PDB file of C-alpha atoms in Angstrom:
ATOM      1  CA  MET A   1       0.000   0.000   0.000  1.00 95.00           C
ATOM      2  CA  ARG A   2       1.100   3.534  -0.725  1.00 97.00           C
ATOM      3  CA  ALA A   3      -0.775   6.303   1.095  1.00 97.00           C
ATOM      4  CA  ASP A   4      -0.866  10.063   0.766  1.00 97.00           C
ATOM      5  CA  LEU A   5      -2.686  11.579   3.754  1.00 97.00           C
ATOM      6  CA  ALA A   6      -3.445  15.282   4.197  1.00 95.00           C
ATOM      7  CA  ARG A   7      -5.227  17.812   6.334  1.00 94.00           C
ATOM      8  CA  ILE A   8      -6.836  20.117   3.777  1.00 92.00           C
ATOM      9  CA  ASP A   9      -8.502  22.078   6.571  1.00 90.00           C
ATOM     10  CA  PRO A  10      -5.621  23.113   8.866  1.00 90.00           C
ATOM     11  CA  GLY A  11      -8.051  23.181  11.800  1.00 91.00           C
ATOM     12  CA  HIS A  12      -8.722  19.441  11.595  1.00 90.00           C
ATOM     13  CA  ALA A  13      -6.886  17.216  14.075  1.00 91.00           C
ATOM     14  CA  ALA A  14      -7.458  14.133  11.918  1.00 91.00           C
ATOM     15  CA  PHE A  15      -6.581  13.608   8.267  1.00 93.00           C
ATOM     16  CA  ASP A  16      -9.450  14.746   6.073  1.00 92.00           C
ATOM     17  CA  ASN A  17      -8.122  13.513   2.734  1.00 94.00           C
ATOM     18  CA  ALA A  18      -6.553  10.155   1.860  1.00 96.00           C
ATOM     19  CA  TYR A  19      -5.330   8.625  -1.386  1.00 96.00           C
ATOM     20  CA  LEU A  20      -4.455   4.924  -1.173  1.00 97.00           C
ATOM     21  CA  THR A  21      -2.902   2.757  -3.855  1.00 96.00           C
ATOM     22  CA  LEU A  22      -3.437  -0.885  -2.957  1.00 95.00           C
ATOM     23  CA  GLY A  23      -1.866  -4.134  -4.117  1.00 93.00           C
ATOM     24  CA  PHE A  24      -3.669  -7.422  -3.554  1.00 90.00           C
ATOM     25  CA  ASP A  25      -2.649 -11.069  -3.574  1.00 89.00           C
ATOM     26  CA  GLY A  26      -2.700 -12.333  -7.139  1.00 90.00           C
ATOM     27  CA  GLY A  27      -1.533  -8.994  -8.561  1.00 90.00           C
ATOM     28  CA  ALA A  28      -4.758  -6.969  -8.556  1.00 90.00           C
ATOM     29  CA  ARG A  29      -4.370  -3.248  -7.900  1.00 92.00           C
ATOM     30  CA  GLY A  30      -6.805  -0.804  -6.347  1.00 93.00           C
ATOM     31  CA  ARG A  31      -7.191   2.882  -5.716  1.00 95.00           C
ATOM     32  CA  CYS A  32      -9.180   4.486  -2.919  1.00 94.00           C
ATOM     33  CA  TRP A  33      -9.874   8.161  -2.300  1.00 93.00           C
ATOM     34  CA  SER A  34     -11.574   9.341   0.866  1.00 92.00           C
ATOM     35  CA  THR A  35     -12.199  12.955   1.802  1.00 91.00           C
ATOM     36  CA  SER A  36     -14.464  15.119   3.890  1.00 87.00           C
ATOM     37  CA  GLN A  37     -13.422  18.151   1.861  1.00 86.00           C
ATOM     38  CA  ALA A  38     -15.362  17.730  -1.420  1.00 83.00           C
ATOM     39  CA  ALA A  39     -17.140  21.074  -1.470  1.00 82.00           C
ATOM     40  CA  GLY A  40     -20.385  21.002  -3.408  1.00 83.00           C
ATOM     41  CA  ALA A  41     -20.665  17.206  -3.564  1.00 81.00           C
ATOM     42  CA  THR A  42     -24.006  15.830  -2.390  1.00 78.00           C
ATOM     43  CA  HIS A  43     -22.513  12.591  -1.139  1.00 77.00           C
ATOM     44  CA  GLY A  44     -19.748  11.119  -3.243  1.00 82.00           C
ATOM     45  CA  LEU A  45     -19.712   7.497  -2.110  1.00 87.00           C
ATOM     46  CA  ALA A  46     -19.103   5.370  -5.191  1.00 91.00           C
ATOM     47  CA  VAL A  47     -17.505   1.993  -5.826  1.00 94.00           C
ATOM     48  CA  THR A  48     -16.256   0.709  -9.165  1.00 95.00           C
ATOM     49  CA  VAL A  49     -14.592  -2.669  -9.608  1.00 95.00           C
ATOM     50  CA  TYR A  50     -12.789  -3.502 -12.849  1.00 94.00           C
ATOM     51  CA  GLY A  51     -11.961  -7.098 -13.732  1.00 92.00           C
ATOM     52  CA  ASP A  52     -10.742  -8.995 -16.754  1.00 91.00           C
ATOM     53  CA  ARG A  53     -14.323  -9.741 -17.898  1.00 95.00           C
ATOM     54  CA  GLY A  54     -15.972  -6.407 -17.162  1.00 97.00           C
ATOM     55  CA  SER A  55     -16.794  -3.922 -14.423  1.00 97.00           C
ATOM     56  CA  LEU A  56     -19.373  -3.160 -11.745  1.00 96.00           C
ATOM     57  CA  ALA A  57     -20.240   0.409 -10.755  1.00 97.00           C
ATOM     58  CA  TRP A  58     -22.403   1.630  -7.867  1.00 94.00           C
ATOM     59  CA  ASP A  59     -23.031   5.219  -6.780  1.00 91.00           C
ATOM     60  CA  HIS A  60     -24.750   6.290  -3.547  1.00 86.00           C
ATOM     61  CA  ASP A  61     -26.546   9.066  -5.427  1.00 85.00           C
ATOM     62  CA  THR A  62     -28.465   6.328  -7.309  1.00 87.00           C
ATOM     63  CA  PRO A  63     -28.374   3.592  -4.650  1.00 85.00           C
ATOM     64  CA  GLU A  64     -30.958   1.262  -6.161  1.00 86.00           C
ATOM     65  CA  THR A  65     -28.953   0.532  -9.288  1.00 90.00           C
ATOM     66  CA  LEU A  66     -25.730  -1.250 -10.186  1.00 92.00           C
ATOM     67  CA  TRP A  67     -24.121  -1.165 -13.622  1.00 96.00           C
ATOM     68  CA  TRP A  68     -22.632  -4.390 -15.003  1.00 95.00           C
ATOM     69  CA  ARG A  69     -20.484  -3.684 -18.032  1.00 97.00           C
ATOM     70  CA  ALA A  70     -19.253  -6.954 -19.528  1.00 97.00           C
ATOM     71  CA  ASP A  71     -16.481  -6.823 -22.094  1.00 96.00           C
ATOM     72  CA  GLY A  72     -18.008  -6.998 -25.573  1.00 96.00           C
ATOM     73  CA  GLU A  73     -21.622  -6.832 -24.330  1.00 97.00           C
ATOM     74  CA  ALA A  74     -24.188  -4.086 -23.883  1.00 97.00           C
ATOM     75  CA  ASP A  75     -24.193  -2.397 -20.470  1.00 97.00           C
ATOM     76  CA  ARG A  76     -26.737  -3.887 -18.049  1.00 94.00           C
ATOM     77  CA  LEU A  77     -28.470  -1.799 -15.403  1.00 93.00           C
ATOM     78  CA  LEU A  78     -29.381  -4.015 -12.446  1.00 91.00           C
ATOM     79  CA  THR A  79     -32.095  -2.785 -10.088  1.00 90.00           C
ATOM     80  CA  LYS A  80     -32.449  -3.492  -6.384  1.00 87.00           C
ATOM     81  CA  ALA A  81     -34.715  -6.500  -5.769  1.00 86.00           C
ATOM     82  CA  GLY A  82     -35.230  -6.732  -9.525  1.00 86.00           C
ATOM     83  CA  PRO A  83     -34.910  -9.612 -11.975  1.00 87.00           C
ATOM     84  CA  GLY A  84     -31.780 -11.663 -11.393  1.00 82.00           C
ATOM     85  CA  ALA A  85     -31.308 -10.530  -7.771  1.00 85.00           C
ATOM     86  CA  SER A  86     -29.682 -13.169  -5.574  1.00 87.00           C
ATOM     87  CA  PRO A  87     -31.432 -14.510  -2.456  1.00 89.00           C
ATOM     88  CA  ALA A  88     -28.987 -12.499  -0.301  1.00 85.00           C
ATOM     89  CA  ALA A  89     -29.804  -9.310  -2.224  1.00 84.00           C
ATOM     90  CA  LEU A  90     -33.533  -9.944  -1.875  1.00 86.00           C
ATOM     91  CA  ALA A  91     -33.144 -10.552   1.875  1.00 84.00           C
ATOM     92  CA  ALA A  92     -31.291  -7.248   2.277  1.00 82.00           C
ATOM     93  CA  ALA A  93     -33.968  -5.235   0.437  1.00 82.00           C
ATOM     94  CA  ARG A  94     -36.793  -4.121   2.721  1.00 76.00           C
ATOM     95  CA  PHE A  95     -38.889  -2.611  -0.070  1.00 77.00           C
ATOM     96  CA  THR A  96     -39.342  -3.263  -3.776  1.00 75.00           C
ATOM     97  CA  ALA A  97     -37.491  -1.238  -6.385  1.00 74.00           C
ATOM     98  CA  GLY A  98     -38.574   2.387  -6.533  1.00 73.00           C
ATOM     99  CA  HIS A  99     -38.896   2.655  -2.754  1.00 73.00           C
ATOM    100  CA  PRO A 100     -35.452   3.494  -1.335  1.00 71.00           C
ATOM    101  CA  ASP A 101     -34.330   1.448   1.660  1.00 72.00           C
ATOM    102  CA  GLY A 102     -32.046   4.151   2.990  1.00 73.00           C
ATOM    103  CA  TYR A 103     -28.821   4.253   4.911  1.00 71.00           C
ATOM    104  CA  ALA A 104     -30.405   3.521   8.299  1.00 75.00           C
ATOM    105  CA  LEU A 105     -32.051   0.329   7.052  1.00 79.00           C
ATOM    106  CA  ALA A 106     -28.650  -1.083   6.114  1.00 79.00           C
ATOM    107  CA  PHE A 107     -27.888  -1.006   9.835  1.00 86.00           C
ATOM    108  CA  ALA A 108     -31.304  -2.520  10.549  1.00 88.00           C
ATOM    109  CA  ASN A 109     -30.280  -5.525   8.428  1.00 87.00           C
ATOM    110  CA  LEU A 110     -27.138  -5.949  10.537  1.00 90.00           C
ATOM    111  CA  TYR A 111     -29.138  -5.711  13.771  1.00 92.00           C
ATOM    112  CA  ARG A 112     -31.708  -8.187  12.425  1.00 93.00           C
ATOM    113  CA  ASP A 113     -29.076 -10.773  11.565  1.00 93.00           C
ATOM    114  CA  PHE A 114     -27.402 -10.330  14.948  1.00 94.00           C
ATOM    115  CA  ALA A 115     -30.750 -10.719  16.755  1.00 96.00           C
ATOM    116  CA  PHE A 116     -31.563 -13.865  14.744  1.00 95.00           C
ATOM    117  CA  ALA A 117     -28.161 -15.292  15.721  1.00 96.00           C
ATOM    118  CA  LEU A 118     -28.872 -14.594  19.404  1.00 96.00           C
ATOM    119  CA  PHE A 119     -32.319 -16.202  19.172  1.00 97.00           C
ATOM    120  CA  ALA A 120     -30.903 -19.242  17.369  1.00 97.00           C
ATOM    121  CA  GLU A 121     -28.242 -19.721  20.005  1.00 96.00           C
ATOM    122  CA  ALA A 122     -30.797 -19.307  22.829  1.00 97.00           C
ATOM    123  CA  LEU A 123     -32.922 -22.017  21.178  1.00 97.00           C
ATOM    124  CA  GLY A 124     -29.925 -24.346  20.862  1.00 97.00           C
ATOM    125  CA  GLU A 125     -29.727 -23.873  17.085  1.00 97.00           C
ATOM    126  CA  ASP A 126     -26.705 -22.994  14.939  1.00 96.00           C
ATOM    127  CA  PRO A 127     -26.266 -19.180  14.785  1.00 95.00           C
ATOM    128  CA  ASP A 128     -23.620 -19.338  12.030  1.00 94.00           C
ATOM    129  CA  PRO A 129     -25.988 -18.806   9.063  1.00 93.00           C
ATOM    130  CA  TYR A 130     -27.023 -15.469  10.593  1.00 92.00           C
ATOM    131  CA  LEU A 131     -23.454 -14.462  11.462  1.00 93.00           C
ATOM    132  CA  ALA A 132     -21.968 -15.276   8.048  1.00 90.00           C
ATOM    133  CA  ASP A 133     -22.393 -11.755   6.620  1.00 86.00           C
ATOM    134  CA  LEU A 134     -21.724  -9.805   9.825  1.00 91.00           C
ATOM    135  CA  PRO A 135     -18.381  -8.162  10.564  1.00 91.00           C
ATOM    136  CA  ASP A 136     -16.448  -9.722  13.435  1.00 92.00           C
ATOM    137  CA  VAL A 137     -13.452  -8.833  15.605  1.00 94.00           C
ATOM    138  CA  ASP A 138     -11.041 -10.082  12.922  1.00 95.00           C
ATOM    139  CA  ASP A 139     -12.635  -7.684  10.409  1.00 95.00           C
ATOM    140  CA  GLY A 140     -12.090  -4.818  12.846  1.00 95.00           C
ATOM    141  CA  VAL A 141      -8.464  -5.813  13.422  1.00 96.00           C
ATOM    142  CA  ARG A 142      -7.833  -5.993   9.649  1.00 95.00           C
ATOM    143  CA  THR A 143      -9.399  -2.545   9.176  1.00 95.00           C
ATOM    144  CA  LEU A 144      -7.170  -1.063  11.884  1.00 96.00           C
ATOM    145  CA  ALA A 145      -4.147  -2.702  10.217  1.00 96.00           C
ATOM    146  CA  VAL A 146      -4.986  -0.893   6.965  1.00 95.00           C
ATOM    147  CA  VAL A 147      -5.310   2.457   8.777  1.00 95.00           C
ATOM    148  CA  GLU A 148      -2.017   1.898  10.618  1.00 96.00           C
ATOM    149  CA  ALA A 149      -0.266   0.943   7.372  1.00 96.00           C
ATOM    150  CA  ALA A 150      -1.619   4.068   5.659  1.00 97.00           C
ATOM    151  CA  VAL A 151      -0.157   6.270   8.398  1.00 96.00           C
ATOM    152  CA  ARG A 152       3.201   4.408   8.204  1.00 97.00           C
ATOM    153  CA  SER A 153       3.273   4.770   4.415  1.00 98.00           C
ATOM    154  CA  ASP A 154       2.475   8.479   4.523  1.00 97.00           C
ATOM    155  CA  GLU A 155       5.116   9.130   7.178  1.00 97.00           C
ATOM    156  CA  ALA A 156       7.766   7.103   5.312  1.00 97.00           C
ATOM    157  CA  GLY A 157       6.840   8.431   1.866  1.00 96.00           C
ATOM    158  CA  ARG A 158       6.939   4.943   0.403  1.00 97.00           C
ATOM    159  CA  GLU A 159       4.957   1.757  -0.113  1.00 96.00           C
ATOM    160  CA  VAL A 160       4.478  -0.458   2.958  1.00 96.00           C
ATOM    161  CA  THR A 161       3.016  -3.898   3.636  1.00 94.00           C
ATOM    162  CA  VAL A 162      -0.242  -4.214   5.558  1.00 93.00           C
ATOM    163  CA  ASP A 163       0.289  -6.510   8.542  1.00 81.00           C
ATOM    164  CA  THR A 164      -2.756  -8.792   8.802  1.00 74.00           C
TER     165      THR A 164
END
């Protein structure tokens, strides 16, 4: 990972702008930009993944849609809870397409799965199916390792390895 961290607003104690260049096992590369200083932006959260067969693009400003752009094929606009949605995607959608679920309901899905796991365990059943998609302590530790590596990289002015 190579990180460039900055305080655009000199009054901020924490970094308010971060550029990360990431290298993954198998040779994949990634780029991440995070800032709280994007004046005029309504939100800005967007994720695009490029692969050897195509790309996926999601933007928080249009949260009910996902673009699948396969190499050599017409672009496909996938809609939340629409045709072709997986069982996991259908379970995460509280309303049909056209009725936004909203940011808060994403947390409601996490709380629901956690509550189901607690109920299952209390009834002597296996809670693992409900815990499968929830973050755990290891996820938190890995996230902190990325943050720590970003600070090390910025301070050293060079690429560093993330210790996981």
